[in-house]
Every structure is written in C-alpha cells, then in structure tokens.
CSV table of N, CA and C in Angstrom, one decimal:
chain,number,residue,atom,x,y,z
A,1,UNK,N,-4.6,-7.3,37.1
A,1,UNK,CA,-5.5,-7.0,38.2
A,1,UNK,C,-6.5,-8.2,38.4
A,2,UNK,N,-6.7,-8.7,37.5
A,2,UNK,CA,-7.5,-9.9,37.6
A,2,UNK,C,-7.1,-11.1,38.2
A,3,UNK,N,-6.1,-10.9,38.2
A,3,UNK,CA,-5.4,-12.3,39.0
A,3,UNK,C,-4.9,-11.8,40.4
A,4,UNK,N,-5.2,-10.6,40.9
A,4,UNK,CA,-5.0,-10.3,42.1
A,4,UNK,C,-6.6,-10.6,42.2
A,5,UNK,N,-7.2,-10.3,42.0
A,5,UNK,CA,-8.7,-10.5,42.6
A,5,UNK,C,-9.1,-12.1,42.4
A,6,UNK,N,-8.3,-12.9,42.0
A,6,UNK,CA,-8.3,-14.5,41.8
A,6,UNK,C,-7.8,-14.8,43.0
A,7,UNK,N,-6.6,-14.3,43.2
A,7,UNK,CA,-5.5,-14.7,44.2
A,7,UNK,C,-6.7,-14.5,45.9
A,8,UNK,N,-7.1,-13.3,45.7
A,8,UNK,CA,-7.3,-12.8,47.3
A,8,UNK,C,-8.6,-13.2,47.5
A,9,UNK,N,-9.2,-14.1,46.2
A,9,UNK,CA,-10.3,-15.0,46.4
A,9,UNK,C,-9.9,-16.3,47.3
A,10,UNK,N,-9.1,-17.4,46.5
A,10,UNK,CA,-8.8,-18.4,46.7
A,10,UNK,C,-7.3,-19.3,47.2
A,11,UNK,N,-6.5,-17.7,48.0
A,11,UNK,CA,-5.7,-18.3,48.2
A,11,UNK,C,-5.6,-19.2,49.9
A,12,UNK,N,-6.9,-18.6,50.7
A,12,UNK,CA,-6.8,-18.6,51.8
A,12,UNK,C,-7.4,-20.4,52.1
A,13,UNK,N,-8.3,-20.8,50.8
A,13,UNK,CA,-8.9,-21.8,51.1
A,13,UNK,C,-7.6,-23.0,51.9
A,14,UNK,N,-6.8,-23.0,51.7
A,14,UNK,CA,-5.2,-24.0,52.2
A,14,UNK,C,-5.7,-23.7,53.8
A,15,UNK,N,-6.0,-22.7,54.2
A,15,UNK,CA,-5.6,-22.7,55.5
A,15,UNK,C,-7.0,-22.3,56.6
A,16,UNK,N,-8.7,-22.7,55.1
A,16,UNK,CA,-9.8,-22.4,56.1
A,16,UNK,C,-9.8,-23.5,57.3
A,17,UNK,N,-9.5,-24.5,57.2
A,17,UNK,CA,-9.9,-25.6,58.0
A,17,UNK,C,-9.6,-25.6,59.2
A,18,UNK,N,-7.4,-25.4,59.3
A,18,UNK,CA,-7.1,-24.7,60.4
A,18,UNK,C,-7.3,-23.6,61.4
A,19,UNK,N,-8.1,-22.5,60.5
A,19,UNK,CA,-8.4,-21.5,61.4
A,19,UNK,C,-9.8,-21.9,62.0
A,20,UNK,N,-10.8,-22.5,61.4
A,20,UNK,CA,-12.1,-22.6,61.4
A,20,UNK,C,-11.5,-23.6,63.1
A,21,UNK,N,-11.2,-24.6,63.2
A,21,UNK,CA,-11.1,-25.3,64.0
A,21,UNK,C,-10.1,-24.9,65.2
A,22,UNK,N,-9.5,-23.5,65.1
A,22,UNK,CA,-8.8,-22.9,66.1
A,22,UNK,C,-10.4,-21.4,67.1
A,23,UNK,N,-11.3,-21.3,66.4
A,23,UNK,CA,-11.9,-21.0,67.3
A,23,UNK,C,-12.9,-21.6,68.0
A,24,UNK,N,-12.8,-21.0,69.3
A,24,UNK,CA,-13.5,-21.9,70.5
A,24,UNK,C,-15.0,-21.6,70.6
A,25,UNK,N,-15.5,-21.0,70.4
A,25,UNK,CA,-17.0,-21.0,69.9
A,25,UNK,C,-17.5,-21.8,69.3
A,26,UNK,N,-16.9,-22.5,68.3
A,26,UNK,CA,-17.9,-23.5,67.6
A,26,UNK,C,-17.7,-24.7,68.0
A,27,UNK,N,-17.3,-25.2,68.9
A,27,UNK,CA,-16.6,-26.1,69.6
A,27,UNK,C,-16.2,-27.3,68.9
A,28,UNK,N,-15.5,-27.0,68.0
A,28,UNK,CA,-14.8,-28.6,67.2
A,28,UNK,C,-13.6,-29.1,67.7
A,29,UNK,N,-13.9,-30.3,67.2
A,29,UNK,CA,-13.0,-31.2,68.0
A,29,UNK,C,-11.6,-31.7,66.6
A,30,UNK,N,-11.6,-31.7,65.7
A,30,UNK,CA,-10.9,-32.1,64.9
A,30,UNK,C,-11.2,-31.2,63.4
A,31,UNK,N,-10.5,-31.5,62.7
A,31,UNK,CA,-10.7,-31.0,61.4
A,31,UNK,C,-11.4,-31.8,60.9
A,32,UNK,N,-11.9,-33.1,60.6
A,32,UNK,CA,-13.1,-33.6,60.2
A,32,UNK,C,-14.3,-32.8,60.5
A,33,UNK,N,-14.4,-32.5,61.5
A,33,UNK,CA,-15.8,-31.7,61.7
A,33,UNK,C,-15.7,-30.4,61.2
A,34,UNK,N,-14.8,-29.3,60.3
A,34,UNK,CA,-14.7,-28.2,59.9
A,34,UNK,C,-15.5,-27.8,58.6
A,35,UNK,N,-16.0,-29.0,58.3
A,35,UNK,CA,-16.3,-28.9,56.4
A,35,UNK,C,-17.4,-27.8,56.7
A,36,UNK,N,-18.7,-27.8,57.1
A,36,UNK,CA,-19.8,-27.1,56.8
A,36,UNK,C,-19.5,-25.6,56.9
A,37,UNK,N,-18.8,-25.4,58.6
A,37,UNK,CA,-18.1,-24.0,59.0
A,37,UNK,C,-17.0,-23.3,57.6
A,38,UNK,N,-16.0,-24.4,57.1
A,38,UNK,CA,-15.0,-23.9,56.3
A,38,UNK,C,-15.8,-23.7,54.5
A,39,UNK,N,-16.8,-24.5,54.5
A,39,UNK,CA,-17.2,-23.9,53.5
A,39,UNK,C,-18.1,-22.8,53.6
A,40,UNK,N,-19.3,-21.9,54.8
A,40,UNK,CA,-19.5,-21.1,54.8
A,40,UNK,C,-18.7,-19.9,55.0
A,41,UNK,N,-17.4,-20.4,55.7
A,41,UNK,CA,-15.9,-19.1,55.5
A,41,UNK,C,-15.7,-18.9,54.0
A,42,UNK,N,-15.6,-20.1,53.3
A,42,UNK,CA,-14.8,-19.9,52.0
A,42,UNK,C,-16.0,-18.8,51.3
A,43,UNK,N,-17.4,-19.5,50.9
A,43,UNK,CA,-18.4,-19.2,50.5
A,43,UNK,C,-18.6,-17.1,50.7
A,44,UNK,N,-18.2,-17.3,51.9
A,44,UNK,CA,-18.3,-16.0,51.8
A,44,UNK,C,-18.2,-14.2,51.2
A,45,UNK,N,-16.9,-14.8,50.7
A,45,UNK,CA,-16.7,-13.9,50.2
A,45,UNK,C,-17.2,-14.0,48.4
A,46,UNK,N,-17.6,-14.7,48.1
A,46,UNK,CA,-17.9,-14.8,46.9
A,46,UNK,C,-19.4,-14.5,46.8
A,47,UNK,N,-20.0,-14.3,47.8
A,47,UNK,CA,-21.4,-13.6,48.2
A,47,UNK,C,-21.5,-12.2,48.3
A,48,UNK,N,-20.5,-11.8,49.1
A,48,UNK,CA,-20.4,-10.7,49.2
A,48,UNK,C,-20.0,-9.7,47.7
A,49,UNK,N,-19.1,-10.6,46.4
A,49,UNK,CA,-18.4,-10.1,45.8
A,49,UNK,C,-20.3,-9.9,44.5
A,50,UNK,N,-20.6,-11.1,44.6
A,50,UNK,CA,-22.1,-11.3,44.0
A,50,UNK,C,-23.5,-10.4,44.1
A,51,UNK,N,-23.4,-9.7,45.4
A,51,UNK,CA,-24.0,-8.6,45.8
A,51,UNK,C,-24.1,-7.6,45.5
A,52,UNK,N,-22.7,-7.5,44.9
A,52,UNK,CA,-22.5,-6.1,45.1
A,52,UNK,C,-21.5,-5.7,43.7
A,53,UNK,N,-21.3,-6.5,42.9
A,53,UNK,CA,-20.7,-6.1,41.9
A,53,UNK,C,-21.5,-5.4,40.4
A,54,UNK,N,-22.7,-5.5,40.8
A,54,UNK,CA,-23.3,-4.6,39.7
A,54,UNK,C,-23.2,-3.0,40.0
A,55,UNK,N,-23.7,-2.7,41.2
A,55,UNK,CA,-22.8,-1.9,42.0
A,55,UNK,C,-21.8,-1.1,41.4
A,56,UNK,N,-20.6,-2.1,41.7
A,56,UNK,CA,-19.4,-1.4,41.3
A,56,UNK,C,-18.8,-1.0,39.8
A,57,UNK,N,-19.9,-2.2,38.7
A,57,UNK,CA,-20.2,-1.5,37.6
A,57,UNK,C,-20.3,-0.4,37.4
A,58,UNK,N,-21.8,0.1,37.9
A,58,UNK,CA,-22.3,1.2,37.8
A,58,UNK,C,-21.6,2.4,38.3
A,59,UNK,N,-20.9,2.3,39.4
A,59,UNK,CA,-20.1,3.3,39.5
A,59,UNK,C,-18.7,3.6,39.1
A,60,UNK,N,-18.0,2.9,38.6
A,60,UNK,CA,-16.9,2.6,37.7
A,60,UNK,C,-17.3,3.3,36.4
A,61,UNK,N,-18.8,3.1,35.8
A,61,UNK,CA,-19.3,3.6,34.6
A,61,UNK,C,-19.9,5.3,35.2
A,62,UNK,N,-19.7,5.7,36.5
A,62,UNK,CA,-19.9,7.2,36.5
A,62,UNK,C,-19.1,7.9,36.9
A,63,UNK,N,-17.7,7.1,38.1
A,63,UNK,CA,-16.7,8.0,37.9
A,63,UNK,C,-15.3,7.4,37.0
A,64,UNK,N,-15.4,6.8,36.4
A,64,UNK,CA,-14.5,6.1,35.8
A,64,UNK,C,-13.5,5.2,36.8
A,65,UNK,N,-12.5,3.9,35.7
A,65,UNK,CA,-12.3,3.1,36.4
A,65,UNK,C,-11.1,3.0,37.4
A,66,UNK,N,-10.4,3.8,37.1
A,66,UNK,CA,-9.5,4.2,38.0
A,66,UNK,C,-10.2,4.3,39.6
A,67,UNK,N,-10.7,5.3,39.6
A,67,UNK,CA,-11.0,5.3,41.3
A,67,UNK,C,-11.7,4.0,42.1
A,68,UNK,N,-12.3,3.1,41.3
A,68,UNK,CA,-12.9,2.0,41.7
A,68,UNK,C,-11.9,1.3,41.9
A,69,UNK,N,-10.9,0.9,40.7
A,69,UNK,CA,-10.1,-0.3,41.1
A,69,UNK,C,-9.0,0.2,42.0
A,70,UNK,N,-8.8,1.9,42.8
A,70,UNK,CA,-7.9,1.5,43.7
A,70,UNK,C,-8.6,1.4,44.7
A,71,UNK,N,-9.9,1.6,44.8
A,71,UNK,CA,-10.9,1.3,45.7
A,71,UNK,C,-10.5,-0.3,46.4
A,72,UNK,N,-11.3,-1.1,45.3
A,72,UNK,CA,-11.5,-2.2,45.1
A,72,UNK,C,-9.5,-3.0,45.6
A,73,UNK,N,-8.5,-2.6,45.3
A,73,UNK,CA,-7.2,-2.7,45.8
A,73,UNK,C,-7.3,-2.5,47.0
A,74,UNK,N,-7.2,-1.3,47.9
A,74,UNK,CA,-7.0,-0.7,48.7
A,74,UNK,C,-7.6,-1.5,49.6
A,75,UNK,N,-9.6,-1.6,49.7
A,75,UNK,CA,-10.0,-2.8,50.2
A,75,UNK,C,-9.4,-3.7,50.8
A,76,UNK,N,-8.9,-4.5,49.4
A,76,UNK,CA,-8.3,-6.1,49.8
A,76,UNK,C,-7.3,-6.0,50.3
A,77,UNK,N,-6.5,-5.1,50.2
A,77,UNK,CA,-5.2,-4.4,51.3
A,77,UNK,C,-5.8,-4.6,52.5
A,78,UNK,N,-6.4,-3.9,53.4
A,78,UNK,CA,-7.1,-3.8,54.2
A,78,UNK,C,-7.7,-5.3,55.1
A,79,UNK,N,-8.5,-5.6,54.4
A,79,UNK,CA,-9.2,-7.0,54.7
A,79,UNK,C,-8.3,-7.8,54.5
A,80,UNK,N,-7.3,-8.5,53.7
A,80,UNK,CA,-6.3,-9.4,53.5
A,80,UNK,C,-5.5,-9.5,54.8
A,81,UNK,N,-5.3,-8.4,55.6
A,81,UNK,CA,-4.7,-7.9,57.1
A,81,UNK,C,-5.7,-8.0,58.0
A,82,UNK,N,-6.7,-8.1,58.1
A,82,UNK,CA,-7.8,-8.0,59.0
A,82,UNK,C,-8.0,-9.3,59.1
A,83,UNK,N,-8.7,-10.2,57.9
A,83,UNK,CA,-8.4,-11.8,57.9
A,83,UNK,C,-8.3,-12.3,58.8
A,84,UNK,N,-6.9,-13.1,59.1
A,84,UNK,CA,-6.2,-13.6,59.6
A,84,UNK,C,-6.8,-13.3,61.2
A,85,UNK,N,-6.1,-12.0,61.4
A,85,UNK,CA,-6.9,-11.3,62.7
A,85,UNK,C,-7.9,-11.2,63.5
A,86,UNK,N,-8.9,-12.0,62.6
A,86,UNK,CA,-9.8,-12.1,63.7
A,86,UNK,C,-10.4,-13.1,64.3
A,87,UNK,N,-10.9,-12.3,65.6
A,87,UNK,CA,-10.6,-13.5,66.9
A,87,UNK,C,-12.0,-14.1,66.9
A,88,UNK,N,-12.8,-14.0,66.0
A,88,UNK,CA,-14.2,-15.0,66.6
A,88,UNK,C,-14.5,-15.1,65.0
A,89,UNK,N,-15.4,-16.8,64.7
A,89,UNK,CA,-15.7,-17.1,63.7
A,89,UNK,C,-16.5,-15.9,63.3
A,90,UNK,N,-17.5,-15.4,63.7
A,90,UNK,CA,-18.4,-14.7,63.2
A,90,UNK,C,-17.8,-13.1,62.5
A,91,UNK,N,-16.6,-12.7,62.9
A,91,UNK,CA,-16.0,-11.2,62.8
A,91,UNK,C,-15.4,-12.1,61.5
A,92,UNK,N,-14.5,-13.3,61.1
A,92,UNK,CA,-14.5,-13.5,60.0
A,92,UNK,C,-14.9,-13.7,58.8
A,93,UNK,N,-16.1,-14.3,59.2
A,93,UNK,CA,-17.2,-14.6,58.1
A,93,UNK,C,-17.1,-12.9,57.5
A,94,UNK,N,-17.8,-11.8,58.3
A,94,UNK,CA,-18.0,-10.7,58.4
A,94,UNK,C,-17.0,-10.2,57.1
A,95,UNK,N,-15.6,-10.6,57.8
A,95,UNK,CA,-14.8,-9.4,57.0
A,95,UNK,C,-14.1,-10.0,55.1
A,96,UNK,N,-14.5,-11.6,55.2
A,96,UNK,CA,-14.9,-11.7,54.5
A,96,UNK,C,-16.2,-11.3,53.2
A,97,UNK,N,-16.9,-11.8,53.8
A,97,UNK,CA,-18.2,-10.6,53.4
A,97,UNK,C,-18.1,-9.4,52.4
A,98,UNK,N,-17.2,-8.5,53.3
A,98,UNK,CA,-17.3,-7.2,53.2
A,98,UNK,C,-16.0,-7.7,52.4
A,99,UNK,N,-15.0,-7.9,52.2
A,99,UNK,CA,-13.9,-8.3,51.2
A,99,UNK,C,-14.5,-8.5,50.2
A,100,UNK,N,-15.7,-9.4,50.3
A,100,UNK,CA,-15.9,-9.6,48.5
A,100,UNK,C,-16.7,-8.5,47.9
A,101,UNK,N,-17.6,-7.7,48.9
A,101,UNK,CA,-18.3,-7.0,48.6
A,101,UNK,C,-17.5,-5.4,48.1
A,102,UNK,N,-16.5,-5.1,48.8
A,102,UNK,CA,-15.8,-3.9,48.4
A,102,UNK,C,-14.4,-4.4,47.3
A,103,UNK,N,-14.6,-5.6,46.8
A,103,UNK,CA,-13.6,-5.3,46.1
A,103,UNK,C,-14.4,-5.9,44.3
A,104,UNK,N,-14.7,-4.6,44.0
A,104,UNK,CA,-15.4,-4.6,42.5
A,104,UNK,C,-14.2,-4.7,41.2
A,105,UNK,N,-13.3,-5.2,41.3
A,105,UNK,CA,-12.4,-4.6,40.3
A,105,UNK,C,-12.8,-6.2,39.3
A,106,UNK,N,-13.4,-7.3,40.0
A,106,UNK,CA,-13.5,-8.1,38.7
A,106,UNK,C,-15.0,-7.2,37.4
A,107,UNK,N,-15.8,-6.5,37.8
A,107,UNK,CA,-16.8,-6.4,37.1
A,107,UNK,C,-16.1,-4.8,36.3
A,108,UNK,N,-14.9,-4.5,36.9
A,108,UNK,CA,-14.4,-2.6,36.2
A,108,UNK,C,-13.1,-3.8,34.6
A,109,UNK,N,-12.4,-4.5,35.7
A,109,UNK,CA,-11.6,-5.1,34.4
A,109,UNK,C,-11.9,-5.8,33.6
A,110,UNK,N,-13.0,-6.2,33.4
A,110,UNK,CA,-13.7,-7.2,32.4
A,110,UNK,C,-13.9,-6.3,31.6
C-alpha cells in the first residue's frame, strides 16, 4: 500500500511540464518557461497530503484502519482519473490538492 501512495505521488512528475504548457491561460510559450507552474503542480499534492494527514491518523485510530485505507484507495482511484482531465490549470492544481489531502493511507500504514 505504501508504494501505491509512492507511485500516485510521483509518477505524474514525467508528464507535469507537458500538461502545464498545454493550457492556455497561463500563456507559455515553451517548456522552458513551465518550471515555476510545474513545480507548484507537482508541489501540490504533497501539501495537501501534509494538511491533512494527522487527520487521517486520528480517524483511522477511531474507526480502524480498514475504512480509511479504502477511503484513502478509492480517492486516488477517483482523482488519478480526474487528473489528466482537467481543462484549466487551476481545476488541476485543485484536484491535486484534494488527492493528497484525501489519500491518508501513508500515516494508517506506517
């Protein structure tokens, strides 16, 4: 389980640059200019996962860990599909976010 929440961390970084510089809002001209954008994409979700993981300690410790970690699955199910999907930088950032923040299962399997 741990290495799925590794994986649905870091697998996407290969392909922030490209998406970052396919929306038209931020108006870039090249992938040289994606670094600041692609690191607030990457960054994301690892803020959200930071927020919110004592959180899912504590509730893992009151309904046990089962229900959290299919929570915390089910989530990145979800968002992993959403991802890709979305049509403006900002709905990404977003569902990143909320990816790291609903998927507690690094703080239930430790």
């Amino acid at each position: 389980l741990t290495m799925i929440a590794g994986v649905s961390l870091s697998f996407i970084y290969a392909f922030i640059p490209f998406m970052v510089v396919s929306f038209p809002e931020l108006g870039l001209e090249s992938q040289a200019q994606a670094g600041f954008w692609s690191g607030l994409l990457g960054a994301a979700y690892a803020l959200g996962q930071a927020a919110l993981l004592p959180f899912w300690g504590s509730m893992a410790d009151k309904y046990g860990y089962r229900p959290i970690i299919s929570i915390g699955l089910f989530a990145s199910i979800v968002c992993l599909i959403a991802f890709p999907l979305a049509p403006t930088f900002a709905l990404s950032v977003m569902v990143r976010l909320v990816h790291g923040g609903l998927n507690g299962i690094h703080a239930v399997v430790k």
